[in-house]
Every structure is written in structure tokens, then in C-alpha cells.
Coordinates of C-alpha atoms in Angstrom, one line a residue:
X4 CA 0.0 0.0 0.0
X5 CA 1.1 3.6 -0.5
X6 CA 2.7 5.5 2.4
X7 CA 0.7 8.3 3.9
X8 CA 3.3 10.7 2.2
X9 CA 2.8 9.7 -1.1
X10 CA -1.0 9.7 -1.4
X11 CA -0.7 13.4 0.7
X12 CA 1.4 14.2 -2.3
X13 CA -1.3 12.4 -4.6
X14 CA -3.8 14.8 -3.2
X15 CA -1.5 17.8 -3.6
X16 CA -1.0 17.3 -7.5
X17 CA -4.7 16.6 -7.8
X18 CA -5.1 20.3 -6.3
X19 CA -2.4 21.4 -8.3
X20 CA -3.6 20.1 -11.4
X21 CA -7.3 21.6 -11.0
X22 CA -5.8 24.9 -9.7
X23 CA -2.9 25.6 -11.4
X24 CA -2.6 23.7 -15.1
X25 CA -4.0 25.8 -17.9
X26 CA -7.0 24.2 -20.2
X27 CA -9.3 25.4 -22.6
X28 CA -12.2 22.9 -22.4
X29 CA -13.6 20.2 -20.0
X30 CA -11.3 17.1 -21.1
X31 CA -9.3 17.9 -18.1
X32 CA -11.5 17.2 -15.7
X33 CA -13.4 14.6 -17.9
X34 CA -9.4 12.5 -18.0
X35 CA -9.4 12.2 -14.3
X36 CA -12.5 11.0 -13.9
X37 CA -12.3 8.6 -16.2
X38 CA -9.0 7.4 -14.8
X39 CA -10.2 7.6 -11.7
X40 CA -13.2 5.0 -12.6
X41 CA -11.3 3.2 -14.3
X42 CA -8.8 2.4 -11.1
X43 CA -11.7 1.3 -9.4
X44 CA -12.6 -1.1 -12.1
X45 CA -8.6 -2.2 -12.2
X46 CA -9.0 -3.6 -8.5
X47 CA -5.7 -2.5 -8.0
X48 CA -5.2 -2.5 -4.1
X49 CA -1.5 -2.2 -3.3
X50 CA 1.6 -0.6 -5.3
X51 CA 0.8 -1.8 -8.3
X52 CA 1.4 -0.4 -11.8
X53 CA -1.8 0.1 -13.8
X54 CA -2.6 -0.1 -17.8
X55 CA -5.1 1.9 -19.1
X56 CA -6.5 2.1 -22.8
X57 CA -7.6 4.7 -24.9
X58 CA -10.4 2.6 -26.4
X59 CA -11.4 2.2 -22.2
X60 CA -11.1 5.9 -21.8
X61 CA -12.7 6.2 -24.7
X62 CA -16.1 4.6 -23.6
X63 CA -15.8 6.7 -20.1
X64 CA -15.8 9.6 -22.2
X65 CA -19.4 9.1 -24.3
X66 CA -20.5 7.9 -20.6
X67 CA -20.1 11.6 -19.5
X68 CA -20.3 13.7 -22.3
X69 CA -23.7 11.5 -23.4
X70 CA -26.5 13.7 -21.7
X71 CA -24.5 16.7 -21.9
X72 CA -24.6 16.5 -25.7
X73 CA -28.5 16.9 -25.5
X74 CA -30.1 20.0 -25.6
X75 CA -29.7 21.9 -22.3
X76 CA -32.6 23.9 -23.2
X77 CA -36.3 22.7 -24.4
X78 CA -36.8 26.4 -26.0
X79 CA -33.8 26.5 -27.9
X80 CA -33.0 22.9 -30.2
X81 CA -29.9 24.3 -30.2
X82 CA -28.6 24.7 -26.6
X83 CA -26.1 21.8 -26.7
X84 CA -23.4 23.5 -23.6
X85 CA -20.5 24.3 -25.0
X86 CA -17.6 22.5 -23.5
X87 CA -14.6 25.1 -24.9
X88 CA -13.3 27.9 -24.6
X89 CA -12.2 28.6 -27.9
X90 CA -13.9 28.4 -31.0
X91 CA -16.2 25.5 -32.0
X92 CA -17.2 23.0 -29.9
X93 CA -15.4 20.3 -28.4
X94 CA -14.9 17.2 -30.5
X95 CA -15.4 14.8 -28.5
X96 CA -19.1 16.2 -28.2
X97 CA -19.3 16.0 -32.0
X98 CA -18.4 12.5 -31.8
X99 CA -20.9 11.9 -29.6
X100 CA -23.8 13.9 -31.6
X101 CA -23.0 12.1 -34.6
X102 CA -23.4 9.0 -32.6
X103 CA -26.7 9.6 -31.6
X104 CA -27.9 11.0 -35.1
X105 CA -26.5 8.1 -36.4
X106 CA -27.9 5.7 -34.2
X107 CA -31.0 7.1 -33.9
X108 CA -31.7 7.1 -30.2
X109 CA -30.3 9.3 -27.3
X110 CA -30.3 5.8 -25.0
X111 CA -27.0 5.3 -24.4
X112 CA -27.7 1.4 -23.9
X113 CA -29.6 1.6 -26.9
X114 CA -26.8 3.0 -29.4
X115 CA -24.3 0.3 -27.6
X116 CA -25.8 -2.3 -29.6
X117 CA -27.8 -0.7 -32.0
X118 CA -25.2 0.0 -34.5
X119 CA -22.1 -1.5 -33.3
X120 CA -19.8 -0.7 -36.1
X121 CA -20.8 2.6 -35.6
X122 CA -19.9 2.5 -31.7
X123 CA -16.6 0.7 -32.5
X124 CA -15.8 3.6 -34.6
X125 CA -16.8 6.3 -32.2
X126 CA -14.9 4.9 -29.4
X127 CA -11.5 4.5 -32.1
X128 CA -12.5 8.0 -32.9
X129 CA -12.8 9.3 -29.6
X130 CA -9.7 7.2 -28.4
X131 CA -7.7 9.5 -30.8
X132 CA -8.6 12.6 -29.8
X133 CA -7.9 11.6 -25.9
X134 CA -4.6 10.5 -26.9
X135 CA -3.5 13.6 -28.9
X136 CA -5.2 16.4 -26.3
X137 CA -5.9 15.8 -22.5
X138 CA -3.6 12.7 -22.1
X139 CA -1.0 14.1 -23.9
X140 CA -1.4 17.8 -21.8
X141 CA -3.1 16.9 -18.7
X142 CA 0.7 16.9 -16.4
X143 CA 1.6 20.1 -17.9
X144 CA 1.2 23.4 -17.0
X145 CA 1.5 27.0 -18.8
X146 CA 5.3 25.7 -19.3
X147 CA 4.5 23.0 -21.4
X148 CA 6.8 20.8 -19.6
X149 CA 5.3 16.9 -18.7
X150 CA 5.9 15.9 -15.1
X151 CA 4.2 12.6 -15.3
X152 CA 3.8 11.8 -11.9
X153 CA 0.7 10.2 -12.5
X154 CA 1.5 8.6 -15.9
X155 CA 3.5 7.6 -18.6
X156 CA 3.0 8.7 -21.5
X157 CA 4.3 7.1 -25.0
X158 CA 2.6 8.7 -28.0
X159 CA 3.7 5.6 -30.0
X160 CA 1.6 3.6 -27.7
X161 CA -2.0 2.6 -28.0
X162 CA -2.2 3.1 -23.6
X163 CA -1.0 5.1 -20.9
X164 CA 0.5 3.3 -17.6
X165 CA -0.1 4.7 -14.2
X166 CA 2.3 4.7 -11.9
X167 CA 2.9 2.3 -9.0
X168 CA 0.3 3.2 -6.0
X169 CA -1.5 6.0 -8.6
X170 CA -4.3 3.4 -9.2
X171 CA -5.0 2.8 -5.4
X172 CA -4.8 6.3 -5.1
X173 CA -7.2 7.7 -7.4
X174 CA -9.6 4.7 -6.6
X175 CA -9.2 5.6 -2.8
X176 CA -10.2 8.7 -3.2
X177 CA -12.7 9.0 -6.0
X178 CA -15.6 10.7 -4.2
X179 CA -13.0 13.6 -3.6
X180 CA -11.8 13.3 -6.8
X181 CA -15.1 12.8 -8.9
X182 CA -17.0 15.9 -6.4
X183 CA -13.9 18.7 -6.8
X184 CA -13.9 17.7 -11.0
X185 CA -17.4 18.1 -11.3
X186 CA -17.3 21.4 -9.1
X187 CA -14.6 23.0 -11.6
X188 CA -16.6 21.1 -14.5
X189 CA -20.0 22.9 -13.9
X190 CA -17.9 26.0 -12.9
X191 CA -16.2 26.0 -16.6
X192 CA -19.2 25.6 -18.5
X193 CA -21.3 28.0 -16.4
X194 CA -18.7 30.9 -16.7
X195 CA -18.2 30.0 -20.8
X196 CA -20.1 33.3 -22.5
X197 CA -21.3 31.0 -25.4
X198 CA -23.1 29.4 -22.3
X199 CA -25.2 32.6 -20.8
X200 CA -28.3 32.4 -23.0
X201 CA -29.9 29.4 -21.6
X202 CA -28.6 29.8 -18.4
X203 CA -31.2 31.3 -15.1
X204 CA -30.7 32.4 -12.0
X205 CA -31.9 29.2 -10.5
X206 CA -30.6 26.8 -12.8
X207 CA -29.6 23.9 -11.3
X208 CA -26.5 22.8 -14.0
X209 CA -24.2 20.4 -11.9
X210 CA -27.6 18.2 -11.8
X211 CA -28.2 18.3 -15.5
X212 CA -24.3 17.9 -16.3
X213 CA -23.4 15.3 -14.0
X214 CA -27.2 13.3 -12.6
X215 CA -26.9 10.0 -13.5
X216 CA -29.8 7.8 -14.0
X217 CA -30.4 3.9 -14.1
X218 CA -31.0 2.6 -17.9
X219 CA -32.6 -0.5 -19.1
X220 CA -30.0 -3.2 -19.2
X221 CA -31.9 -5.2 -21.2
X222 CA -30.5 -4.9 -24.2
X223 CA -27.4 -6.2 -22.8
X224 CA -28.3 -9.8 -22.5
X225 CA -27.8 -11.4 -25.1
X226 CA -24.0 -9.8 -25.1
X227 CA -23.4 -10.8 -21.6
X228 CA -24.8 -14.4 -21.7
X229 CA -22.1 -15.0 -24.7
X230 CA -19.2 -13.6 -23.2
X231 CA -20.5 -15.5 -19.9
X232 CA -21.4 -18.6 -22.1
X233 CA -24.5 -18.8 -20.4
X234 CA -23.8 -19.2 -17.2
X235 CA -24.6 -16.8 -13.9
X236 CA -21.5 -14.4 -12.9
X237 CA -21.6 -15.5 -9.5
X238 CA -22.7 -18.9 -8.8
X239 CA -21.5 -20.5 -11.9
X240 CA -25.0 -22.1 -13.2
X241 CA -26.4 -22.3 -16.4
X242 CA -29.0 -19.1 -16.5
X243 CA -32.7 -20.3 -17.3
X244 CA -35.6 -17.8 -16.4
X245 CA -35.0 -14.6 -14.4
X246 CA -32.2 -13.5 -16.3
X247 CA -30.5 -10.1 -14.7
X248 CA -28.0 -7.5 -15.6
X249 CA -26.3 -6.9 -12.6
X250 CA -23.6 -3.7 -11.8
X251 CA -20.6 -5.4 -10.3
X252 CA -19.6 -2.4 -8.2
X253 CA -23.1 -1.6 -6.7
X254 CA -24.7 1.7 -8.4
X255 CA -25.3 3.3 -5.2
X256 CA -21.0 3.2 -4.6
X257 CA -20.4 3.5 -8.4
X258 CA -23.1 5.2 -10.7
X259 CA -21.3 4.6 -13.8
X260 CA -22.9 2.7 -17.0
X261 CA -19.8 1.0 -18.2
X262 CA -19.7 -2.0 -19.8
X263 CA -16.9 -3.5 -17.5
X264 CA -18.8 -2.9 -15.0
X265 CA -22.3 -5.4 -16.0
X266 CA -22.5 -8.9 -15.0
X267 CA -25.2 -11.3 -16.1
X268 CA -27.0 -13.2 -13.1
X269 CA -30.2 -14.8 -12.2
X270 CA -32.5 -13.3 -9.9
X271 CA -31.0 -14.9 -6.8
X272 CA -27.8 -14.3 -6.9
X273 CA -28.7 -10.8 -7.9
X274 CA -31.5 -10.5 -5.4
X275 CA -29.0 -11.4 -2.1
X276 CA -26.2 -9.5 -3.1
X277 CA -28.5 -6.0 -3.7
X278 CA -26.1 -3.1 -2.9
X279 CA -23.6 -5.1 -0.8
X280 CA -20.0 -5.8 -2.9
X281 CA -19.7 -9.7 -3.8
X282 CA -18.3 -12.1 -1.6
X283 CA -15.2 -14.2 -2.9
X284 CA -16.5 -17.4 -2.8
X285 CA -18.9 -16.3 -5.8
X286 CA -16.0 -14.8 -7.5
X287 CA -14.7 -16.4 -10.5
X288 CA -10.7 -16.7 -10.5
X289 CA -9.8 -14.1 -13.2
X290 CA -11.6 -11.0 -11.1
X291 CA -9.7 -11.7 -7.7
X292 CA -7.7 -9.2 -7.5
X293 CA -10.6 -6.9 -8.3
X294 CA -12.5 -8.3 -5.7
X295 CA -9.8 -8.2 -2.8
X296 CA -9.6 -4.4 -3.8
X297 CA -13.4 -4.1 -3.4
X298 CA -12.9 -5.3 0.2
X299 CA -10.8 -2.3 1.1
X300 CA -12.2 -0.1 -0.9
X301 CA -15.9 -0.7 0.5
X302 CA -14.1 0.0 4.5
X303 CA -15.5 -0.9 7.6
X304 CA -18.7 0.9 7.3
X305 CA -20.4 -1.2 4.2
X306 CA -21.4 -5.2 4.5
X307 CA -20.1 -7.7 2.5
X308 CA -22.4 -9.7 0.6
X309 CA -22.7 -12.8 2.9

């Protein structure tokens, strides 16, 4: 586990980097919550180092920037939030429009499966644009110079690789992290003056940029019960009737529609484990080390599920 000193000086550069570091549009803060989600997901749980895609950065991306590519406004059709500072809107917004147009739907569950060469593209698409901007950037400040004390970063390489005891850290404090992004987040996009049209005295906008609610897994089934060849995530039995989609991580402790994150599972399994993090003994082998994270990460105050 990291000493006290280094996650201290975790903390430190996360203040540094959302006080200090010079950006023009909302990747910043969009990177290190995606990173920081995506640490949780890792189950890394000591010093670890940590390897993170662009393609799974990629799909935390549309998971944020989904909703905030509707229309903020139902007066104007055209009160999509800006998301830059400078001119034009941000791309990865564009991605995501051209997504939904294309698909056809503004369900995010929905355009997952609807059109799946079109998703693959998006997310390749979307993966390129993280890798040349806010990964490339996000260490540096007005000097231009990389510190990478989060991260490495190879622009020949298809990933970026946290640092040993990064992962822990961002997953071990994610509620700080994901709260204080979200804060400067809804405080960009509030103060942008392409913004100040559709915007009220009582607007509530860190609810309508950042309120996450529960989909219809549905769709999902018939993706999961292949990749799970048929069988329940937890006990291991062949699924019949009562088929579930299940979040892994508990969508009170982790409101986050990733795909890493859905399980298949019959009504049982799903039904006893609720909001409670999964026991080992219904683990399967190759999620361990996820799952002994989970442990620590849950602390003293949240039940297992027995």
C-alpha cells in the first residue's frame, strides 16, 4: 500500500492540477474521472502499476459527455453546452452527436448495440482525440513541460500506464476526486459566455451535467450471456428464467454505465447480493484481485455480501 506521504502528495497534484494547469475545455477534468473509474474497475489495491486504454477511456468519455450532448434547453434545439473555450465546440461532443444522429436514439444502452460498427468507430475516434489532447497535456502546465507523476505517456503507444500506487490512489479517493472535478466542471461551462443564454438564475446545472440515471440493461443480454457462455457471474450455473443485468460495483458506490462494469445473473444471486460488494466465494478466478480491492475499498462501514 502507498505510504501516507505519497498519497498526501497524490492529493497535492490533484489540487495542483485543478488549480494551477492551464486548459481550454472540459477534457481535463473529464481524464481524471475517467481514470479515476477506471482504477476502481482495475482492483488495484497495493503498489501496483496500472494499464489503461484509450479505447477504455474512450467509452468513459461518451458515458459523460452523453446527456451533456442533449439539448440543455427545451426552448432553444440548439442549446447543446459548449464545452470550450475557444472556437467551435469540443470534438469529442461532435463524436458523440454524430453517434446519436446516427444511431438514432439518445439511449445510451440503446446506441451500444444498435449500430455496433458505428460504436466501435466512435470509441476509435474518440480514443484519438484523448490520446493527442488531455492525455498528452493533462501533467503540464503553462510551461508545457510533462511531469508525469501520475503517468506515462508514449505517443507511440496505444495506452497510458499509471504509476505504481496512482491506481490505489485515485480509486481511494474517488468521491473527492469525482466531487472537486465536477465542481470546476459545472464552474467552466457555467462561466463560458457561449453558455449565458440558456442559463437562469436558478438553474440547477451540476444536476443536469453530471445526474446519473439507471438505464434499461436489457438490451445487454444477449452480449453478456455469450461472453458468460451462459452461465450466472456468480454462482456459476447455467442461466434459465429470471435473467438479470447486474452492476458489479453496486450503483449506489459506483453510478457509472460501463460496460466493464455489467454482469449477467439470475434473480437470486442478484437478489441477495443487492447493494452489498460480492463475496469471494462467488468470484470467478480471473476477477480476484478486483474483488480483494473491493474489500478495502468498501471500509468498515459497508457489509459484505454474505
Amino acid at each position: 500500500m502507498p505510504t501516507a506521504e505519497f498519497q498526501l502528495n497524490f492529493l497535492r497534484r490533484i489540487q495542483w492540477l485543478l488549480e494551477s494547469s492551464s486548459y481550454t475545455s472540459t477534457y481535463k477534468f473529464a481524464l481524471l474521472i475517467a481514470v479515476t473509474n477506471l482504477s476502481i474497475e482495475s482492483g488495484a489495491s497495493d503498489n501496483t502499476e496500472c494499464v489503461i486504454s484509450y479505447e477504455q477511456l474512450a467509452e468513459q468519455f461518451i458515458q459523460l459527455y452523453w446527456t451533456q450532448a442533449l439539448p440543455f434547453s427545451d426552448q432553444y434545439s440548439e442549446s447543446i453546452l459548449r464545452q470550450s473555450s475557444t472556437t467551435g465546440q469540443a470534438k469529442v461532443i461532435t463524436s458523440v452527436l454524430t453517434l446519436q444522429e446516427e444511431t438514432k436514439t439518445t439511449n445510451l444502452n440503446i446506441a451500444r448495440t444498435r449500430n455496433i460498427k458505428k460504436w466501435q468507430s466512435t470509441i476509435k475516434e474518440i480514443a484519438r482525440t484523448i490520446k493527442n489532447n488531455p492525455a498528452k497535456y493533462l501533467q503540464s502546465a503553462e510551461d508545457k513541460v510533462s511531469r508525469e507523476f501520475f503517468y506515462i505517456y508514449d505517443s507511440r503507444e496505444k495506452v497510458i500506464l499509471l504509476k505504481s500506487g496512482i491506481a490505489y490512489c485515485f480509486a481511494r479517493f474517488s468521491q473527492i476526486i469525482h466531487k472537486l472535478c465536477q465542481q470546476y466542471w459545472t464552474e467552466f461551462v457555467r462561466n463560458n459566455h457561449h453558455n449565458q443564454l440558456y442559463f437562469s438564475e436558478d438553474i440547477d446545472l451540476q444536476d443536469f451535467l453530471f445526474n446519473q440515471s439507471r438505464q434499461d440493461l436489457s438490451l445487454l443480454v444477449p452480449i453478456l450471456n455469450e461472453t458468460q457462455k451462459g452461465q450466472c457471474f456468480y454462482c456459476q450455473k447455467l442461466l434459465k428464467k429470471a435473467v438479470e443485468v447486474d452492476h458489479f460495483v453496486p450503483w449506489s458506490k459506483y453510478p457509472n454505465d460501463t460496460t466493464h462494469n455489467f454482469v449477467l445473473t439470475d434473480h437470486k444471486c442478484n437478489n441477495s447480493k443487492r447493494d452489498y460488494l460480492a463475496e469471494e466465494r462467488f468470484e470467478p478466478p480471473r476477477d480476484c484481485r478486483r474483488l480483494n480491492f473491493l474489500r478495502e475499498y468498501d471500509n468498515e462501514n459497508t457489509k459484505l455480501y454474505p
